Amino acid sequence: MSTARRKTGTTGHTAASSRTHVPAGAGARGGAEQVDPAELPVRPGEDPWTAEEVAALHDELAADIVRLRAEIEASEAAVAGLMRDSNDGAGDDQVDAGTKNINRESELALASNARDSLAQTERALARLEGTAFGRCESCGQPVGKARLQAFPRATLCVSCKAKQERR
């Protein structure tokens, strides 16, 4: 079953360093092959998780970690280059200086968003390999299989997420 996944940026989260990575297989269960799909909670009316779905989700999260680390490295390299170039501003007018500032701020924002996503993805992988995946961190009810397939980093059920966004 192919499920379209929606990638979204994050806001309002503290940036985390990529050094906080929990390696694959470091959870309480030890990795995707150790996850018992029957233990993962589902909402009423949803089909239970299958081993294939869990493995696909695990692989997706692991691939996202690799991709996000590469994005962070590329953004940090771009920022370093922009910082180096900003010192060589001889002959630049105000527009050139402003453009350099905008480019630098844009790269910094991209790197920050990628770090936030990396932290969320590493946490989701640790939760999947541990015992907390699929439970709402606020109310303890199942987050929902469909929600997790669409957004594996979700930690709140739809009701709690709606309450959080109203605040």
Tab-separated table of N, CA and C in Angstrom:
chain	number	residue	atom	x	y	z
A	1	MET	N	0.841	-1.181	0.000
A	1	MET	CA	0.000	0.000	0.000
A	1	MET	C	0.875	1.230	0.000
A	2	SER	N	0.704	2.077	-0.966
A	2	SER	CA	1.505	3.279	-1.083
A	2	SER	C	0.761	4.433	-0.432
A	3	THR	N	1.441	5.119	0.457
A	3	THR	CA	0.839	6.238	1.146
A	3	THR	C	1.632	7.485	0.839
A	4	ALA	N	0.963	8.530	0.392
A	4	ALA	CA	1.648	9.786	0.118
A	4	ALA	C	2.061	10.402	1.442
A	5	ARG	N	3.267	10.864	1.512
A	5	ARG	CA	3.771	11.452	2.744
A	5	ARG	C	3.919	12.949	2.533
A	6	ARG	N	3.546	13.693	3.543
A	6	ARG	CA	3.624	15.147	3.467
A	6	ARG	C	4.791	15.600	4.332
A	7	LYS	N	5.711	16.290	3.720
A	7	LYS	CA	6.863	16.825	4.440
A	7	LYS	C	6.543	18.262	4.816
A	8	THR	N	6.708	18.576	6.076
A	8	THR	CA	6.431	19.935	6.507
A	8	THR	C	7.603	20.469	7.298
A	9	GLY	N	7.730	21.771	7.285
A	9	GLY	CA	8.743	22.411	8.110
A	9	GLY	C	8.241	22.501	9.529
A	10	THR	N	9.127	22.896	10.415
A	10	THR	CA	8.743	23.001	11.810
A	10	THR	C	8.963	24.419	12.273
A	11	THR	N	8.138	24.817	13.210
A	11	THR	CA	8.312	26.120	13.813
A	11	THR	C	8.068	25.981	15.297
A	12	GLY	N	8.674	26.861	16.047
A	12	GLY	CA	8.432	26.875	17.471
A	12	GLY	C	9.160	25.793	18.246
A	13	HIS	N	10.096	25.120	17.643
A	13	HIS	CA	10.837	24.097	18.349
A	13	HIS	C	12.257	24.569	18.560
A	14	THR	N	12.870	24.109	19.634
A	14	THR	CA	14.252	24.444	19.897
A	14	THR	C	15.137	23.657	18.958
A	15	ALA	N	16.078	24.310	18.351
A	15	ALA	CA	16.998	23.617	17.452
A	15	ALA	C	17.845	22.646	18.256
A	16	ALA	N	18.045	21.473	17.707
A	16	ALA	CA	18.834	20.460	18.380
A	16	ALA	C	20.053	20.149	17.532
A	17	SER	N	21.091	19.814	18.198
A	17	SER	CA	22.308	19.452	17.499
A	17	SER	C	22.178	18.059	16.939
A	18	SER	N	22.850	17.815	15.814
A	18	SER	CA	22.798	16.490	15.214
A	18	SER	C	23.553	15.477	16.064
A	19	ARG	N	24.224	15.917	17.100
A	19	ARG	CA	24.931	14.997	17.976
A	19	ARG	C	24.009	14.267	18.932
A	20	THR	N	22.731	14.608	18.966
A	20	THR	CA	21.794	13.953	19.864
A	20	THR	C	21.180	12.712	19.242
A	21	HIS	N	21.753	12.247	18.139
A	21	HIS	CA	21.195	11.107	17.415
A	21	HIS	C	21.183	9.855	18.276
A	22	VAL	N	20.042	9.184	18.273
A	22	VAL	CA	19.939	7.871	18.878
A	22	VAL	C	20.121	6.883	17.751
A	23	PRO	N	21.210	6.117	17.755
A	23	PRO	CA	21.474	5.226	16.624
A	23	PRO	C	20.366	4.217	16.426
A	24	ALA	N	20.165	3.852	15.161
A	24	ALA	CA	19.174	2.822	14.861
A	24	ALA	C	19.556	1.575	15.636
A	25	GLY	N	18.566	0.966	16.235
A	25	GLY	CA	18.821	-0.241	17.009
A	25	GLY	C	19.134	0.044	18.465
A	26	ALA	N	19.123	1.338	18.884
A	26	ALA	CA	19.487	1.669	20.246
A	26	ALA	C	18.279	1.739	21.172
A	27	GLY	N	17.092	1.550	20.647
A	27	GLY	CA	15.897	1.605	21.475
A	27	GLY	C	15.773	0.374	22.349
A	28	ALA	N	14.734	0.335	23.160
A	28	ALA	CA	14.543	-0.773	24.084
A	28	ALA	C	14.347	-2.091	23.352
A	29	ARG	N	13.813	-2.024	22.129
A	29	ARG	CA	13.555	-3.255	21.380
A	29	ARG	C	14.724	-3.642	20.489
A	30	GLY	N	15.553	-2.692	20.079
A	30	GLY	CA	16.738	-3.005	19.321
A	30	GLY	C	16.666	-2.799	17.824
A	31	GLY	N	15.595	-2.321	17.231
A	31	GLY	CA	15.531	-2.078	15.794
A	31	GLY	C	14.213	-2.519	15.219
A	32	ALA	N	14.028	-2.291	13.925
A	32	ALA	CA	12.751	-2.578	13.271
A	32	ALA	C	12.383	-4.049	13.373
A	33	GLU	N	13.386	-4.913	13.236
A	33	GLU	CA	13.088	-6.347	13.275
A	33	GLU	C	12.645	-6.798	14.666
A	34	GLN	N	12.932	-5.998	15.681
A	34	GLN	CA	12.554	-6.345	17.044
A	34	GLN	C	11.199	-5.764	17.452
A	35	VAL	N	10.632	-4.901	16.616
A	35	VAL	CA	9.356	-4.268	16.924
A	35	VAL	C	8.239	-5.262	16.631
A	36	ASP	N	7.423	-5.515	17.632
A	36	ASP	CA	6.267	-6.381	17.449
A	36	ASP	C	5.102	-5.504	16.991
A	37	PRO	N	4.668	-5.633	15.737
A	37	PRO	CA	3.589	-4.771	15.239
A	37	PRO	C	2.324	-4.844	16.087
A	38	ALA	N	2.090	-5.983	16.733
A	38	ALA	CA	0.895	-6.129	17.557
A	38	ALA	C	0.935	-5.217	18.781
A	39	GLU	N	2.134	-4.786	19.189
A	39	GLU	CA	2.273	-3.908	20.350
A	39	GLU	C	1.984	-2.450	20.022
A	40	LEU	N	2.024	-2.090	18.745
A	40	LEU	CA	1.801	-0.705	18.360
A	40	LEU	C	0.312	-0.391	18.406
A	41	PRO	N	-0.056	0.672	19.110
A	41	PRO	CA	-1.477	1.001	19.252
A	41	PRO	C	-2.089	1.525	17.961
A	42	VAL	N	-3.363	1.232	17.763
A	42	VAL	CA	-4.130	1.770	16.641
A	42	VAL	C	-5.447	2.301	17.181
A	43	ARG	N	-6.036	3.203	16.442
A	43	ARG	CA	-7.336	3.755	16.838
A	43	ARG	C	-8.429	2.754	16.475
A	44	PRO	N	-9.566	2.841	17.117
A	44	PRO	CA	-10.665	1.937	16.773
A	44	PRO	C	-11.018	2.055	15.294
A	45	GLY	N	-11.192	0.927	14.642
A	45	GLY	CA	-11.549	0.889	13.234
A	45	GLY	C	-10.356	0.811	12.298
A	46	GLU	N	-9.143	0.977	12.818
A	46	GLU	CA	-7.946	0.882	11.980
A	46	GLU	C	-7.427	-0.554	11.986
A	47	ASP	N	-6.843	-0.951	10.862
A	47	ASP	CA	-6.211	-2.269	10.799
A	47	ASP	C	-4.947	-2.244	11.640
A	48	PRO	N	-4.595	-3.361	12.253
A	48	PRO	CA	-3.346	-3.399	13.021
A	48	PRO	C	-2.133	-3.217	12.114
A	49	TRP	N	-1.022	-2.812	12.708
A	49	TRP	CA	0.226	-2.660	11.978
A	49	TRP	C	0.714	-4.013	11.498
A	50	THR	N	1.355	-4.035	10.336
A	50	THR	CA	1.986	-5.258	9.850
A	50	THR	C	3.498	-5.087	9.963
A	51	ALA	N	4.213	-6.181	9.934
A	51	ALA	CA	5.678	-6.128	10.006
A	51	ALA	C	6.243	-5.334	8.831
A	52	GLU	N	5.632	-5.472	7.658
A	52	GLU	CA	6.101	-4.740	6.478
A	52	GLU	C	5.914	-3.237	6.649
A	53	GLU	N	4.778	-2.827	7.209
A	53	GLU	CA	4.520	-1.404	7.427
A	53	GLU	C	5.505	-0.825	8.440
A	54	VAL	N	5.778	-1.578	9.486
A	54	VAL	CA	6.723	-1.118	10.505
A	54	VAL	C	8.121	-1.001	9.900
A	55	ALA	N	8.528	-1.995	9.118
A	55	ALA	CA	9.843	-1.960	8.479
A	55	ALA	C	9.939	-0.783	7.506
A	56	ALA	N	8.885	-0.531	6.743
A	56	ALA	CA	8.887	0.596	5.796
A	56	ALA	C	8.992	1.928	6.548
A	57	LEU	N	8.267	2.041	7.649
A	57	LEU	CA	8.312	3.259	8.455
A	57	LEU	C	9.708	3.451	9.047
A	58	HIS	N	10.279	2.375	9.558
A	58	HIS	CA	11.634	2.420	10.118
A	58	HIS	C	12.632	2.852	9.050
A	59	ASP	N	12.540	2.247	7.869
A	59	ASP	CA	13.453	2.581	6.772
A	59	ASP	C	13.288	4.034	6.347
A	60	GLU	N	12.047	4.507	6.302
A	60	GLU	CA	11.797	5.900	5.925
A	60	GLU	C	12.427	6.856	6.930
A	61	LEU	N	12.260	6.579	8.219
A	61	LEU	CA	12.836	7.448	9.244
A	61	LEU	C	14.362	7.433	9.170
A	62	ALA	N	14.949	6.253	8.985
A	62	ALA	CA	16.406	6.144	8.880
A	62	ALA	C	16.911	6.903	7.646
A	63	ALA	N	16.199	6.800	6.531
A	63	ALA	CA	16.594	7.512	5.308
A	63	ALA	C	16.452	9.021	5.502
A	64	ASP	N	15.413	9.444	6.214
A	64	ASP	CA	15.230	10.871	6.485
A	64	ASP	C	16.387	11.414	7.319
A	65	ILE	N	16.873	10.622	8.255
A	65	ILE	CA	18.003	11.054	9.086
A	65	ILE	C	19.226	11.291	8.213
A	66	VAL	N	19.503	10.372	7.322
A	66	VAL	CA	20.656	10.524	6.418
A	66	VAL	C	20.474	11.759	5.542
A	67	ARG	N	19.287	11.940	4.975
A	67	ARG	CA	19.012	13.085	4.102
A	67	ARG	C	19.133	14.406	4.862
A	68	LEU	N	18.583	14.446	6.077
A	68	LEU	CA	18.620	15.685	6.852
A	68	LEU	C	20.042	16.042	7.272
A	69	ARG	N	20.832	15.045	7.618
A	69	ARG	CA	22.231	15.326	7.961
A	69	ARG	C	22.975	15.905	6.764
A	70	ALA	N	22.692	15.378	5.571
A	70	ALA	CA	23.326	15.912	4.360
A	70	ALA	C	22.864	17.346	4.112
A	71	GLU	N	21.581	17.636	4.321
A	71	GLU	CA	21.063	18.998	4.158
A	71	GLU	C	21.737	19.953	5.136
A	72	ILE	N	21.916	19.502	6.383
A	72	ILE	CA	22.549	20.349	7.388
A	72	ILE	C	23.993	20.637	6.995
A	73	GLU	N	24.710	19.613	6.564
A	73	GLU	CA	26.099	19.816	6.132
A	73	GLU	C	26.170	20.805	4.967
A	74	ALA	N	25.276	20.648	3.996
A	74	ALA	CA	25.275	21.548	2.837
A	74	ALA	C	24.947	22.977	3.253
A	75	SER	N	23.973	23.142	4.140
A	75	SER	CA	23.610	24.489	4.606
A	75	SER	C	24.741	25.121	5.397
A	76	GLU	N	25.383	24.323	6.251
A	76	GLU	CA	26.484	24.862	7.045
A	76	GLU	C	27.657	25.255	6.147
A	77	ALA	N	27.910	24.466	5.101
A	77	ALA	CA	28.971	24.813	4.158
A	77	ALA	C	28.612	26.095	3.406
A	78	ALA	N	27.346	26.235	3.026
A	78	ALA	CA	26.904	27.440	2.325
A	78	ALA	C	27.025	28.664	3.227
A	79	VAL	N	26.660	28.513	4.494
A	79	VAL	CA	26.772	29.624	5.435
A	79	VAL	C	28.235	30.012	5.612
A	80	ALA	N	29.112	29.009	5.739
A	80	ALA	CA	30.540	29.302	5.887
A	80	ALA	C	31.048	30.062	4.665
A	81	GLY	N	30.628	29.656	3.487
A	81	GLY	CA	31.022	30.360	2.273
A	81	GLY	C	30.481	31.773	2.235
A	82	LEU	N	29.241	31.947	2.640
A	82	LEU	CA	28.648	33.290	2.651
A	82	LEU	C	29.329	34.187	3.685
A	83	MET	N	29.714	33.605	4.813
A	83	MET	CA	30.408	34.388	5.839
A	83	MET	C	31.784	34.817	5.312
A	84	ARG	N	32.446	33.906	4.627
A	84	ARG	CA	33.757	34.205	4.057
A	84	ARG	C	33.623	35.310	3.005
A	85	ASP	N	32.582	35.207	2.178
A	85	ASP	CA	32.367	36.200	1.117
A	85	ASP	C	31.937	37.554	1.666
A	86	SER	N	31.292	37.576	2.823
A	86	SER	CA	30.801	38.847	3.366
A	86	SER	C	31.952	39.741	3.800
A	87	ASN	N	33.096	39.153	4.106
A	87	ASN	CA	34.247	39.963	4.488
A	87	ASN	C	34.895	40.614	3.275
A	88	ASP	N	34.647	40.079	2.097
A	88	ASP	CA	35.216	40.618	0.867
A	88	ASP	C	34.175	41.511	0.192
A	89	GLY	N	33.811	42.574	0.866
A	89	GLY	CA	32.751	43.436	0.358
A	89	GLY	C	33.269	44.704	-0.287
A	90	ALA	N	34.536	44.718	-0.656
A	90	ALA	CA	35.104	45.912	-1.268
A	90	ALA	C	34.370	46.224	-2.569
A	91	GLY	N	33.861	47.403	-2.663
A	91	GLY	CA	33.179	47.829	-3.874
A	91	GLY	C	31.707	47.465	-3.906
A	92	ASP	N	31.199	46.776	-2.876
A	92	ASP	CA	29.773	46.429	-2.841
A	92	ASP	C	28.956	47.659	-2.483
A	93	ASP	N	27.808	47.782	-3.106
A	93	ASP	CA	26.888	48.833	-2.716
A	93	ASP	C	25.912	48.273	-1.683
A	94	GLN	N	24.945	49.058	-1.268
A	94	GLN	CA	24.007	48.635	-0.230
A	94	GLN	C	23.166	47.443	-0.666
A	95	VAL	N	22.822	47.392	-1.936
A	95	VAL	CA	22.007	46.289	-2.451
A	95	VAL	C	22.786	44.983	-2.370
A	96	ASP	N	24.065	45.012	-2.752
A	96	ASP	CA	24.893	43.815	-2.681
A	96	ASP	C	25.017	43.325	-1.230
A	97	ALA	N	25.254	44.252	-0.323
A	97	ALA	CA	25.382	43.892	1.090
A	97	ALA	C	24.062	43.321	1.617
A	98	GLY	N	22.963	43.924	1.227
A	98	GLY	CA	21.656	43.430	1.661
A	98	GLY	C	21.353	42.043	1.119
A	99	THR	N	21.709	41.821	-0.132
A	99	THR	CA	21.498	40.509	-0.745
A	99	THR	C	22.312	39.443	-0.026
A	100	LYS	N	23.551	39.770	0.311
A	100	LYS	CA	24.390	38.813	1.046
A	100	LYS	C	23.784	38.495	2.413
A	101	ASN	N	23.249	39.514	3.083
A	101	ASN	CA	22.623	39.286	4.387
A	101	ASN	C	21.388	38.390	4.262
A	102	ILE	N	20.579	38.646	3.249
A	102	ILE	CA	19.377	37.841	3.041
A	102	ILE	C	19.750	36.391	2.736
A	103	ASN	N	20.748	36.200	1.869
A	103	ASN	CA	21.195	34.838	1.549
A	103	ASN	C	21.712	34.118	2.787
A	104	ARG	N	22.488	34.820	3.595
A	104	ARG	CA	23.043	34.225	4.812
A	104	ARG	C	21.921	33.846	5.790
A	105	GLU	N	20.974	34.754	5.999
A	105	GLU	CA	19.859	34.473	6.902
A	105	GLU	C	18.998	33.326	6.400
A	106	SER	N	18.811	33.260	5.094
A	106	SER	CA	18.036	32.172	4.496
A	106	SER	C	18.712	30.826	4.743
A	107	GLU	N	20.026	30.751	4.516
A	107	GLU	CA	20.760	29.500	4.756
A	107	GLU	C	20.740	29.121	6.225
A	108	LEU	N	20.850	30.113	7.113
A	108	LEU	CA	20.789	29.831	8.551
A	108	LEU	C	19.419	29.274	8.933
A	109	ALA	N	18.357	29.824	8.353
A	109	ALA	CA	17.005	29.339	8.637
A	109	ALA	C	16.817	27.916	8.109
A	110	LEU	N	17.335	27.637	6.911
A	110	LEU	CA	17.242	26.286	6.360
A	110	LEU	C	17.974	25.282	7.243
A	111	ALA	N	19.152	25.643	7.707
A	111	ALA	CA	19.919	24.756	8.581
A	111	ALA	C	19.184	24.534	9.896
A	112	SER	N	18.596	25.580	10.441
A	112	SER	CA	17.858	25.461	11.700
A	112	SER	C	16.639	24.552	11.543
A	113	ASN	N	15.900	24.735	10.447
A	113	ASN	CA	14.735	23.881	10.196
A	113	ASN	C	15.150	22.433	10.001
A	114	ALA	N	16.248	22.211	9.302
A	114	ALA	CA	16.733	20.842	9.097
A	114	ALA	C	17.159	20.223	10.422
A	115	ARG	N	17.777	21.006	11.317
A	115	ARG	CA	18.159	20.477	12.633
A	115	ARG	C	16.920	20.119	13.457
A	116	ASP	N	15.889	20.966	13.386
A	116	ASP	CA	14.641	20.661	14.093
A	116	ASP	C	14.028	19.364	13.565
A	117	SER	N	13.968	19.235	12.250
A	117	SER	CA	13.409	18.018	11.646
A	117	SER	C	14.251	16.801	11.990
A	118	LEU	N	15.565	16.952	12.018
A	118	LEU	CA	16.446	15.840	12.376
A	118	LEU	C	16.171	15.387	13.807
A	119	ALA	N	16.048	16.332	14.723
A	119	ALA	CA	15.772	15.982	16.113
A	119	ALA	C	14.427	15.243	16.233
A	120	GLN	N	13.412	15.726	15.522
A	120	GLN	CA	12.104	15.071	15.565
A	120	GLN	C	12.172	13.673	14.956
A	121	THR	N	12.912	13.523	13.881
A	121	THR	CA	13.016	12.234	13.200
A	121	THR	C	13.782	11.238	14.058
A	122	GLU	N	14.871	11.682	14.669
A	122	GLU	CA	15.629	10.796	15.557
A	122	GLU	C	14.774	10.363	16.747
A	123	ARG	N	13.985	11.293	17.247
A	123	ARG	CA	13.097	10.973	18.374
A	123	ARG	C	12.024	9.970	17.949
A	124	ALA	N	11.474	10.149	16.755
A	124	ALA	CA	10.462	9.214	16.252
A	124	ALA	C	11.055	7.826	16.077
A	125	LEU	N	12.273	7.748	15.566
A	125	LEU	CA	12.925	6.452	15.389
A	125	LEU	C	13.187	5.791	16.741
A	126	ALA	N	13.629	6.573	17.707
A	126	ALA	CA	13.854	6.030	19.050
A	126	ALA	C	12.542	5.560	19.668
A	127	ARG	N	11.460	6.311	19.443
A	127	ARG	CA	10.147	5.906	19.969
A	127	ARG	C	9.676	4.618	19.300
A	128	LEU	N	9.916	4.500	17.987
A	128	LEU	CA	9.509	3.293	17.262
A	128	LEU	C	10.275	2.083	17.784
A	129	GLU	N	11.559	2.264	18.029
A	129	GLU	CA	12.376	1.171	18.527
A	129	GLU	C	12.185	0.933	20.018
A	130	GLY	N	11.591	1.898	20.700
A	130	GLY	CA	11.328	1.780	22.128
A	130	GLY	C	9.918	1.269	22.368
A	131	THR	N	9.229	1.936	23.265
A	131	THR	CA	7.883	1.481	23.604
A	131	THR	C	6.831	2.576	23.500
A	132	ALA	N	7.217	3.796	23.137
A	132	ALA	CA	6.283	4.921	23.179
A	132	ALA	C	5.662	5.264	21.834
A	133	PHE	N	6.081	4.628	20.750
A	133	PHE	CA	5.590	5.004	19.426
A	133	PHE	C	4.098	4.717	19.302
A	134	GLY	N	3.374	5.683	18.773
A	134	GLY	CA	1.945	5.492	18.516
A	134	GLY	C	1.041	5.942	19.635
A	135	ARG	N	1.595	6.343	20.768
A	135	ARG	CA	0.804	6.857	21.889
A	135	ARG	C	0.949	8.372	21.965
A	136	CYS	N	-0.158	9.044	22.172
A	136	CYS	CA	-0.161	10.496	22.312
A	136	CYS	C	0.597	10.866	23.584
A	137	GLU	N	1.511	11.805	23.474
A	137	GLU	CA	2.279	12.230	24.632
A	137	GLU	C	1.452	13.042	25.612
A	138	SER	N	0.301	13.520	25.193
A	138	SER	CA	-0.535	14.323	26.065
A	138	SER	C	-1.595	13.488	26.797
A	139	CYS	N	-2.366	12.711	26.032
A	139	CYS	CA	-3.491	11.985	26.646
A	139	CYS	C	-3.260	10.480	26.755
A	140	GLY	N	-2.255	9.949	26.073
A	140	GLY	CA	-1.960	8.522	26.141
A	140	GLY	C	-2.780	7.647	25.207
A	141	GLN	N	-3.691	8.247	24.456
A	141	GLN	CA	-4.496	7.487	23.503
A	141	GLN	C	-3.691	7.225	22.231
A	142	PRO	N	-4.104	6.269	21.405
A	142	PRO	CA	-3.378	6.036	20.150
A	142	PRO	C	-3.401	7.271	19.246
A	143	VAL	N	-2.266	7.567	18.644
A	143	VAL	CA	-2.148	8.695	17.705
A	143	VAL	C	-2.923	8.371	16.439
A	144	GLY	N	-2.858	7.143	16.015
A	144	GLY	CA	-3.555	6.713	14.808
A	144	GLY	C	-2.567	6.261	13.753
A	145	LYS	N	-2.810	5.095	13.234
A	145	LYS	CA	-1.925	4.511	12.233
A	145	LYS	C	-1.844	5.388	10.982
A	146	ALA	N	-2.974	5.845	10.494
A	146	ALA	CA	-2.989	6.659	9.279
A	146	ALA	C	-2.210	7.953	9.480
A	147	ARG	N	-2.372	8.566	10.637
A	147	ARG	CA	-1.638	9.803	10.943
A	147	ARG	C	-0.140	9.540	10.974
A	148	LEU	N	0.265	8.441	11.584
A	148	LEU	CA	1.688	8.121	11.675
A	148	LEU	C	2.274	7.725	10.322
A	149	GLN	N	1.478	7.107	9.482
A	149	GLN	CA	1.971	6.779	8.146
A	149	GLN	C	2.152	8.052	7.318
A	150	ALA	N	1.295	9.034	7.532
A	150	ALA	CA	1.399	10.295	6.806
A	150	ALA	C	2.489	11.193	7.388
A	151	PHE	N	2.645	11.165	8.713
A	151	PHE	CA	3.620	12.015	9.404
A	151	PHE	C	4.208	11.224	10.569
A	152	PRO	N	5.246	10.427	10.306
A	152	PRO	CA	5.796	9.526	11.330
A	152	PRO	C	6.349	10.221	12.569
A	153	ARG	N	6.606	11.517	12.481
A	153	ARG	CA	7.145	12.240	13.632
A	153	ARG	C	6.065	12.742	14.581
A	154	ALA	N	4.806	12.458	14.283
A	154	ALA	CA	3.708	12.934	15.121
A	154	ALA	C	3.801	12.336	16.526
A	155	THR	N	3.621	13.183	17.528
A	155	THR	CA	3.652	12.722	18.913
A	155	THR	C	2.324	12.972	19.629
A	156	LEU	N	1.411	13.661	18.949
A	156	LEU	CA	0.107	13.969	19.534
A	156	LEU	C	-1.002	13.442	18.638
A	157	CYS	N	-2.104	13.015	19.261
A	157	CYS	CA	-3.277	12.620	18.487
A	157	CYS	C	-3.896	13.889	17.884
A	158	VAL	N	-4.821	13.725	16.991
A	158	VAL	CA	-5.429	14.868	16.305
A	158	VAL	C	-6.100	15.806	17.299
A	159	SER	N	-6.804	15.257	18.291
A	159	SER	CA	-7.506	16.105	19.271
A	159	SER	C	-6.529	16.957	20.072
A	160	CYS	N	-5.469	16.342	20.570
A	160	CYS	CA	-4.488	17.089	21.382
A	160	CYS	C	-3.718	18.089	20.533
A	161	LYS	N	-3.424	17.733	19.278
A	161	LYS	CA	-2.741	18.667	18.391
A	161	LYS	C	-3.620	19.882	18.117
A	162	ALA	N	-4.918	19.659	17.926
A	162	ALA	CA	-5.851	20.774	17.700
A	162	ALA	C	-5.906	21.669	18.927
A	163	LYS	N	-5.936	21.070	20.122
A	163	LYS	CA	-5.927	21.870	21.358
A	163	LYS	C	-4.650	22.699	21.465
A	164	GLN	N	-3.514	22.081	21.131
A	164	GLN	CA	-2.223	22.772	21.204
A	164	GLN	C	-2.191	23.949	20.246
A	165	GLU	N	-2.722	23.770	19.053
A	165	GLU	CA	-2.688	24.846	18.064
A	165	GLU	C	-3.638	25.972	18.394
A	166	ARG	N	-4.681	25.715	19.193
A	166	ARG	CA	-5.612	26.790	19.603
A	166	ARG	C	-5.002	27.694	20.657
A	167	ARG	N	-4.003	27.205	21.365
A	167	ARG	CA	-3.403	28.008	22.450
A	167	ARG	C	-2.609	29.140	21.933
